[in-house]
Short mmCIF file of C-alpha atoms in Angstrom, two decimals:
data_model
loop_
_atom_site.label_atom_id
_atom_site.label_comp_id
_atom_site.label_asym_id
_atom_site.label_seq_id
_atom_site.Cartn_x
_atom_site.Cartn_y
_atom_site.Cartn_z
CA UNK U 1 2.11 -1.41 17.21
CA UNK U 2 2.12 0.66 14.04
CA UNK U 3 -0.83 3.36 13.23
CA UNK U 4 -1.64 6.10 10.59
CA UNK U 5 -4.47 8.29 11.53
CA UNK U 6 -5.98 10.72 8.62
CA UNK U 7 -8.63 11.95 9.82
CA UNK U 8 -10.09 13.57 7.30
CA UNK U 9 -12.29 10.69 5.80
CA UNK U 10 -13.98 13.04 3.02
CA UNK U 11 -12.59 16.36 1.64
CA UNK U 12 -14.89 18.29 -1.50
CA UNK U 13 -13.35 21.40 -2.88
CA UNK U 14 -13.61 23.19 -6.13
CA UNK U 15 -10.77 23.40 -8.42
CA UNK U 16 -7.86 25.88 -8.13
CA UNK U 17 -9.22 25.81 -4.00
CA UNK U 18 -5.76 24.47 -2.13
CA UNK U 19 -6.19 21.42 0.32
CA UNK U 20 -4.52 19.94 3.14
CA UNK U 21 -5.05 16.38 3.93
CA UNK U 22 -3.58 15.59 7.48
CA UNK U 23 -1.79 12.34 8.61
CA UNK U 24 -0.88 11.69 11.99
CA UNK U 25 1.69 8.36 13.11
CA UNK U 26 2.50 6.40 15.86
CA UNK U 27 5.40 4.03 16.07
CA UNK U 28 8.37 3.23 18.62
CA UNK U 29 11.02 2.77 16.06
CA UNK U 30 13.50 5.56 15.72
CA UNK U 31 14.11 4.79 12.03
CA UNK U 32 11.17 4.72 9.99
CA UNK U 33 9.01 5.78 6.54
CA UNK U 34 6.68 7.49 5.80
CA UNK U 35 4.79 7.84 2.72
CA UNK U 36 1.99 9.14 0.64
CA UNK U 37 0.04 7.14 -2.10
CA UNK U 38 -3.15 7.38 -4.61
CA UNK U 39 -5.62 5.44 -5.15
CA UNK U 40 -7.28 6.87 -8.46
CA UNK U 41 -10.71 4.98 -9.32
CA UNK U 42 -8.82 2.61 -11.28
CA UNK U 43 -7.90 1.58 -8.14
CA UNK U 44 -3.98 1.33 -8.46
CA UNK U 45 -1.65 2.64 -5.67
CA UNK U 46 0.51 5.45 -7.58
CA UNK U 47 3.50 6.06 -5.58
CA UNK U 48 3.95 9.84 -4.20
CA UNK U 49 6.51 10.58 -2.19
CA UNK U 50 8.71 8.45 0.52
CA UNK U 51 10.40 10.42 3.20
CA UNK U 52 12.28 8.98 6.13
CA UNK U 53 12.40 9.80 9.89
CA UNK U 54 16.20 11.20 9.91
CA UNK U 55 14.66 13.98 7.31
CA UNK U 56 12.31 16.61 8.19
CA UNK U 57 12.70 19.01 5.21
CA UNK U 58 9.64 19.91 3.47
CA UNK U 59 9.32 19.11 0.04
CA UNK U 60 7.94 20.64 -3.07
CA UNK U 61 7.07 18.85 -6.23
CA UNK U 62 4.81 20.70 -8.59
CA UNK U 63 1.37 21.55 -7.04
CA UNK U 64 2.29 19.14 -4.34
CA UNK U 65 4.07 19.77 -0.75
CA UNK U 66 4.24 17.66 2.50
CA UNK U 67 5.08 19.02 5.58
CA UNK U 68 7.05 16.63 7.75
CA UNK U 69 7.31 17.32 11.74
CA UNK U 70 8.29 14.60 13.58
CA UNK U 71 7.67 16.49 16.94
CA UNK U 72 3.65 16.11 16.27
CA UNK U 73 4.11 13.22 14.55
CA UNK U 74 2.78 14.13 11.39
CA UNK U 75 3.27 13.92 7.84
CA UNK U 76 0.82 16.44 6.09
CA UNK U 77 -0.03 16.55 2.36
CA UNK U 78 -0.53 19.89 0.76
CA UNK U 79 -1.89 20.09 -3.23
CA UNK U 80 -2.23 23.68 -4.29
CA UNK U 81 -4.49 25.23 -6.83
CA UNK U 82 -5.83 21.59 -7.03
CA UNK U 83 -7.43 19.67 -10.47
CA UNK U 84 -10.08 17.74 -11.48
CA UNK U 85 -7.88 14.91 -12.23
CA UNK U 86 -6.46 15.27 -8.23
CA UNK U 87 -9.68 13.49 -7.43
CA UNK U 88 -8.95 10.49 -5.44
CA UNK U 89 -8.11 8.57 -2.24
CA UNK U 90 -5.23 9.32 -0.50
CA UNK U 91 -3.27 7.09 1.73
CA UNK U 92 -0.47 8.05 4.44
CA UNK U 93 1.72 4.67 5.35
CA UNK U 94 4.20 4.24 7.90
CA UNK U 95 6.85 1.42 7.09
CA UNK U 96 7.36 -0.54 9.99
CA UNK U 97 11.10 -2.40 10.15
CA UNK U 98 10.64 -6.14 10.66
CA UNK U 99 13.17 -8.65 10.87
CA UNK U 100 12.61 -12.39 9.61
CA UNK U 101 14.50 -14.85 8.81
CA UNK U 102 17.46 -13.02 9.40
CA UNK U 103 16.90 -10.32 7.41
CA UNK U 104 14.50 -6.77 7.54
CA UNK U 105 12.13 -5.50 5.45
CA UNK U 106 9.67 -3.05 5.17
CA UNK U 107 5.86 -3.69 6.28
CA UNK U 108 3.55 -0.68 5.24
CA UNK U 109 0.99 0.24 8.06
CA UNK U 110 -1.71 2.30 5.55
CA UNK U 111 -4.28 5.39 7.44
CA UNK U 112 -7.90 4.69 6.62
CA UNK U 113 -7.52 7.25 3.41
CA UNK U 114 -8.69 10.30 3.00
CA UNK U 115 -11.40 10.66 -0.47
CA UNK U 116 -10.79 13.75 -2.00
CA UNK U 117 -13.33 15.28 -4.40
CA UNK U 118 -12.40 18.20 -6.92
CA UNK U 119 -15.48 19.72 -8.65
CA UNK U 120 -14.78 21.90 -11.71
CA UNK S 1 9.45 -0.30 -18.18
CA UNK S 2 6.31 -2.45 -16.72
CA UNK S 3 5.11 -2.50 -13.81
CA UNK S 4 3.24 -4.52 -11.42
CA UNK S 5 0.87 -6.82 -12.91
CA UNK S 6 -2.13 -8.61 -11.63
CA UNK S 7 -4.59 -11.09 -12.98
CA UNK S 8 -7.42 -11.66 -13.22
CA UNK S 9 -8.26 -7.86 -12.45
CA UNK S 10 -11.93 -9.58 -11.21
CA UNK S 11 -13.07 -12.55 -9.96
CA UNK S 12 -16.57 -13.49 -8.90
CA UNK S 13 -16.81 -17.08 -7.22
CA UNK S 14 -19.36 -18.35 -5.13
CA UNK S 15 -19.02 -19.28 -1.57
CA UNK S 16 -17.10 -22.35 -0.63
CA UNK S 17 -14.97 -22.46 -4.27
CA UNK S 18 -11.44 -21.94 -4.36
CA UNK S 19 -9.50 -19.24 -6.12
CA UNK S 20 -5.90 -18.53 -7.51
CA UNK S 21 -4.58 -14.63 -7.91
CA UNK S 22 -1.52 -14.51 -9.71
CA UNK S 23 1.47 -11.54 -9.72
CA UNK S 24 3.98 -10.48 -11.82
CA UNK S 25 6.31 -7.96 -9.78
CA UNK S 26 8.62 -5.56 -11.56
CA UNK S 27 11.56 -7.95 -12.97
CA UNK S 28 14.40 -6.70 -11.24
CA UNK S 29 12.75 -6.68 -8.11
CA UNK S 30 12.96 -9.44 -5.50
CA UNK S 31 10.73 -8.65 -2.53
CA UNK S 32 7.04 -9.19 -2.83
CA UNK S 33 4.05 -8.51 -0.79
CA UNK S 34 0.60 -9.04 -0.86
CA UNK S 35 -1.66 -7.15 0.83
CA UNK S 36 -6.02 -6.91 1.17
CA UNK S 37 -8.19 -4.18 0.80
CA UNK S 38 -11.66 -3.73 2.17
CA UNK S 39 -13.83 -1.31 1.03
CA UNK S 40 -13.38 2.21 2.83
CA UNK S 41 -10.41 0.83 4.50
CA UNK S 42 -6.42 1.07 3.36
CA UNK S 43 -4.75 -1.65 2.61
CA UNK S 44 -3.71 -4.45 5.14
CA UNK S 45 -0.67 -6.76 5.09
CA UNK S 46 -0.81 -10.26 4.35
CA UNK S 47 2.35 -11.65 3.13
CA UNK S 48 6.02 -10.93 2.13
CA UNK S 49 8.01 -12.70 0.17
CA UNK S 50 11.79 -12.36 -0.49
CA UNK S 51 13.11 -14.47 -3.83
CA UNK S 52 11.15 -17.09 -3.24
CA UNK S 53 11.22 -17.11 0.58
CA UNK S 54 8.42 -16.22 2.33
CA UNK S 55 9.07 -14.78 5.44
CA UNK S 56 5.91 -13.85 7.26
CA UNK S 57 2.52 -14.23 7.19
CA UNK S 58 0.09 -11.85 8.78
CA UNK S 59 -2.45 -13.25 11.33
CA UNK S 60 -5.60 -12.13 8.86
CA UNK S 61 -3.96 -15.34 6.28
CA UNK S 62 -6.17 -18.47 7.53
CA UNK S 63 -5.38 -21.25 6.97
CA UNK S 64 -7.60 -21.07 4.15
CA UNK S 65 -4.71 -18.85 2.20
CA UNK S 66 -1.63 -20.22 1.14
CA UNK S 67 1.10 -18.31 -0.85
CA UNK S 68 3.84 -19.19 -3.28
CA UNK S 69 6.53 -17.23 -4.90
CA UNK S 70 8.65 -20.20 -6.57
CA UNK S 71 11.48 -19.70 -8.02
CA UNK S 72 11.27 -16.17 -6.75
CA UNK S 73 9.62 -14.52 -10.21
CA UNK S 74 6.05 -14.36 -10.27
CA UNK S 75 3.97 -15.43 -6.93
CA UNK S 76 0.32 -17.20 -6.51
CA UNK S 77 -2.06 -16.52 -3.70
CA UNK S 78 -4.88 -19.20 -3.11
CA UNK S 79 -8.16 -19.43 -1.36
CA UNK S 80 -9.86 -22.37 -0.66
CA UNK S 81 -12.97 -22.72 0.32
CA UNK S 82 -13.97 -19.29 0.08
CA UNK S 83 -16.36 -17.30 2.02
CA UNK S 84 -18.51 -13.43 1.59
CA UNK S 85 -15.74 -12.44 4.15
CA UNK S 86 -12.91 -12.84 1.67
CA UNK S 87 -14.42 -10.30 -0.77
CA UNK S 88 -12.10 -7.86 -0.99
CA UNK S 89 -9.22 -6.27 -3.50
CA UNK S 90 -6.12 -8.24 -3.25
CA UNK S 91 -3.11 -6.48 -4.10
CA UNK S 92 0.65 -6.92 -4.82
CA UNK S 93 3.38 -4.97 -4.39
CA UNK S 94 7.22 -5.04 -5.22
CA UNK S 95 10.58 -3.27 -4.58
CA UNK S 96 13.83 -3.87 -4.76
CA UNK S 97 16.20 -5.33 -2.12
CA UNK S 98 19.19 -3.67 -0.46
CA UNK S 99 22.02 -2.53 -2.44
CA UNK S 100 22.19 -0.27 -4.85
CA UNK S 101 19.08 0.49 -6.80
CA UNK S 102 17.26 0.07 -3.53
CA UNK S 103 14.18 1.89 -2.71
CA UNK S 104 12.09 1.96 0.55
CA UNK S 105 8.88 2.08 -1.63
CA UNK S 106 6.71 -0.47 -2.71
CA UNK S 107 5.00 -0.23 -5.77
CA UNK S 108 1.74 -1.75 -6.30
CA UNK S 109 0.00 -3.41 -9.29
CA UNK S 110 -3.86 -3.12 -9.92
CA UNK S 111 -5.54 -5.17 -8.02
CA UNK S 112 -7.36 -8.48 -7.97
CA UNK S 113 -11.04 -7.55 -7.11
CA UNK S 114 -12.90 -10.79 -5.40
CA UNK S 115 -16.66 -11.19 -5.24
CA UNK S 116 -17.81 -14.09 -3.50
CA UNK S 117 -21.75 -14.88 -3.81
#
């Protein structure tokens, strides 16, 4: 079976501090996703980045990097000189290939979340 | 461009009624999913639905939950005979199938946020 393991259940840091939030998998398929979502208190999943298992370049987008090493089996979320407005929960997910009814599809296996806290 | 939408946002319902949560997924996209969140917990899969199909149901959908997508556009998700256990944010996601256009990643509307008393 699937499983996402952040660890990190609560992170507090004040703004401008960088912060890491850690995300560890586990799955037997050789082709997989990974991703990274937010959960701002308005409680809507915001899409952050997707990166499959084939893939292990690190990627920048703004104040945000994720470091990708499939030989640990982790997926790692950096936000740098972080904001207020960063303050959130963060999930990890793993996308699990199932097949049914012929076809395949993608079944998102989400970590526990990690709340982070930016004080000004 | 909308996105996912979700009503109603809240619903508080006492114990043994039965409820309806409707979603709207992004037009062009024909897979759907529902999934349940508990508080302090990510989110867990219940159903998936492609067009109107639905194609698996996760063990934590009782019998007590049915599902609908018809004619593949918006989908329903119903509890009867609810209980404190079901309380809980219920939440739908989209993407789009194979093919060009597609994407891996799901993206979620709001929320449906149950209280049952």
């Amino acid at each position: 079976a699937q499983k996402v393991t952040q660890a990190q259940t609560e992170i507090s840091v004040v703004e401008k501090e960088d912060v890491t939030l850690d995300c560890v998998y586990e799955t037997r398929d050789t082709t997989y996703y990974l991703f990274w979502y937010k959960q701002p208190p308005s409680g809507e999943l915001v899409f952050l980045i997707r990166r499959n298992s084939f893939d292990e370049q690190n990627e920048i987008s703004g104040r945000y990097s994720w470091n990708f090493q499939k030989s640990t089996s982790s997926f790692n979320f950096t936000i740098t000189a972080s904001q207020v407005v960063d303050s959130a929960v963060y999930f990890c997910a793993l996308s699990e290939r199932v097949v049914a009814g012929g076809t395949s599809y993608g079944k998102l296996t989400f970590g526990q979340g990690t709340i982070l806290t930016v004080h000004p | 461009d909308t996105g996912v939408s979700q009503n109603p946002r809240h619903k508080i319902t006492k114990r043994g009624q039965n409820v309806t949560f409707r979603c709207d997924p992004i037009s062009e996209h024909n897979r759907l999913y529902w999934y349940r969140q508990t508080l302090g917990q990510g989110p867990e899969f219940l159903t998936y639905f492609q067009n109107e199909a639905q194609l698996e149901k996760s063990r934590l959908l009782s019998d007590r939950f049915s599902a609908e997508r018809p004619k593949g556009s918006f989908s329903t998700l119903e509890i009867q005979r609810t209980e404190q256990g079901d309380s809980a944010m219920y939440l739908c996601a989209s993407r789009p199938g194979t093919g060009k256009g597609a994407s891996y990643e799901q993206y979620f509307g709001p929320g449906t946020r149950l209280t049952v008393t």
